[in-house]
Amino acid sequence: FQYYKIEVRPDFASVFNFYSRSEQPIEQGVLGTIDPTIFGSGLHWIKLTVISDVHQQPCVIPVIFP
């Protein structure tokens, strides 16, 4: 483990916007809290990527911001 980062993009966009990064490992806790007012309402995609010496493992989930 080197770090993880959180990125967000609206559904209509193809590029993710950087939101946060941490080099602190988290075990059974909150990785981050996203302020939806920054991005506006509607369907968005949140991407969590964990970076290690060997891999970059992304996970992407859809969310609807009010």
PDB file of N, CA and C in Angstrom, residues 3-9 15-22 34 38-39 47 49 51:
ATOM      1  N   TYR A   3      -0.860   4.541  -1.300  1.00  0.00           N
ATOM      2  CA  TYR A   3      -1.897   5.514  -0.994  1.00  0.00           C
ATOM      3  C   TYR A   3      -3.182   5.125  -1.709  1.00  0.00           C
ATOM      4  N   TYR A   4      -4.261   5.828  -1.381  1.00  0.00           N
ATOM      5  CA  TYR A   4      -5.497   5.689  -2.140  1.00  0.00           C
ATOM      6  C   TYR A   4      -5.983   7.080  -2.500  1.00  0.00           C
ATOM      7  N   LYS A   5      -6.759   7.145  -3.572  1.00  0.00           N
ATOM      8  CA  LYS A   5      -7.314   8.430  -3.990  1.00  0.00           C
ATOM      9  C   LYS A   5      -8.779   8.251  -4.352  1.00  0.00           C
ATOM     10  N   ILE A   6      -9.518   9.337  -4.202  1.00  0.00           N
ATOM     11  CA  ILE A   6     -10.939   9.370  -4.539  1.00  0.00           C
ATOM     12  C   ILE A   6     -11.124  10.421  -5.630  1.00  0.00           C
ATOM     13  N   GLU A   7     -11.844  10.024  -6.681  1.00  0.00           N
ATOM     14  CA  GLU A   7     -12.137  10.929  -7.793  1.00  0.00           C
ATOM     15  C   GLU A   7     -13.630  10.864  -8.086  1.00  0.00           C
ATOM     16  N   VAL A   8     -14.166  11.932  -8.653  1.00  0.00           N
ATOM     17  CA  VAL A   8     -15.599  12.013  -8.947  1.00  0.00           C
ATOM     18  C   VAL A   8     -15.781  12.594 -10.339  1.00  0.00           C
ATOM     19  N   ARG A   9     -16.797  12.094 -11.058  1.00  0.00           N
ATOM     20  CA  ARG A   9     -17.155  12.706 -12.344  1.00  0.00           C
ATOM     21  C   ARG A   9     -18.668  12.662 -12.514  1.00  0.00           C
ATOM     22  N   VAL A  15     -14.022  12.316 -17.892  1.00  0.00           N
ATOM     23  CA  VAL A  15     -12.820  12.471 -17.084  1.00  0.00           C
ATOM     24  C   VAL A  15     -13.209  12.651 -15.615  1.00  0.00           C
ATOM     25  N   PHE A  16     -12.510  11.919 -14.735  1.00  0.00           N
ATOM     26  CA  PHE A  16     -12.736  12.043 -13.297  1.00  0.00           C
ATOM     27  C   PHE A  16     -11.987  13.254 -12.753  1.00  0.00           C
ATOM     28  N   ASN A  17     -12.591  13.921 -11.755  1.00  0.00           N
ATOM     29  CA  ASN A  17     -11.960  15.042 -11.062  1.00  0.00           C
ATOM     30  C   ASN A  17     -11.375  14.542  -9.744  1.00  0.00           C
ATOM     31  N   PHE A  18     -10.139  14.895  -9.473  1.00  0.00           N
ATOM     32  CA  PHE A  18      -9.505  14.511  -8.219  1.00  0.00           C
ATOM     33  C   PHE A  18     -10.286  15.112  -7.056  1.00  0.00           C
ATOM     34  N   TYR A  19     -10.496  14.320  -5.999  1.00  0.00           N
ATOM     35  CA  TYR A  19     -11.199  14.818  -4.816  1.00  0.00           C
ATOM     36  C   TYR A  19     -10.319  14.754  -3.571  1.00  0.00           C
ATOM     37  N   SER A  20      -9.711  13.599  -3.306  1.00  0.00           N
ATOM     38  CA  SER A  20      -8.851  13.489  -2.127  1.00  0.00           C
ATOM     39  C   SER A  20      -7.856  12.347  -2.291  1.00  0.00           C
ATOM     40  N   ARG A  21      -6.853  12.376  -1.425  1.00  0.00           N
ATOM     41  CA  ARG A  21      -5.812  11.348  -1.430  1.00  0.00           C
ATOM     42  C   ARG A  21      -5.349  11.158   0.012  1.00  0.00           C
ATOM     43  N   SER A  22      -5.001   9.916   0.364  1.00  0.00           N
ATOM     44  CA  SER A  22      -4.485   9.646   1.703  1.00  0.00           C
ATOM     45  C   SER A  22      -3.426   8.558   1.641  1.00  0.00           C
ATOM     46  N   ILE A  34     -17.728  12.862   0.831  1.00  0.00           N
ATOM     47  CA  ILE A  34     -17.811  13.726  -0.339  1.00  0.00           C
ATOM     48  C   ILE A  34     -18.886  14.783  -0.134  1.00  0.00           C
ATOM     49  N   ILE A  38     -20.348  20.461  -4.224  1.00  0.00           N
ATOM     50  CA  ILE A  38     -19.252  20.837  -5.122  1.00  0.00           C
ATOM     51  C   ILE A  38     -19.550  20.396  -6.552  1.00  0.00           C
ATOM     52  N   PHE A  39     -20.278  19.289  -6.699  1.00  0.00           N
ATOM     53  CA  PHE A  39     -20.459  18.666  -8.006  1.00  0.00           C
ATOM     54  C   PHE A  39     -21.824  18.890  -8.630  1.00  0.00           C
ATOM     55  N   LYS A  47     -14.855   7.133  -7.982  1.00  0.00           N
ATOM     56  CA  LYS A  47     -13.815   6.124  -8.223  1.00  0.00           C
ATOM     57  C   LYS A  47     -12.814   6.155  -7.070  1.00  0.00           C
ATOM     58  N   THR A  49      -9.317   4.446  -5.971  1.00  0.00           N
ATOM     59  CA  THR A  49      -8.186   3.696  -6.507  1.00  0.00           C
ATOM     60  C   THR A  49      -7.159   3.508  -5.403  1.00  0.00           C
ATOM     61  N   ILE A  51      -3.425   2.353  -4.645  1.00  0.00           N
ATOM     62  CA  ILE A  51      -2.162   2.231  -5.351  1.00  0.00           C
ATOM     63  C   ILE A  51      -1.149   1.527  -4.441  1.00  0.00           C
TER      64      ILE A  51
END
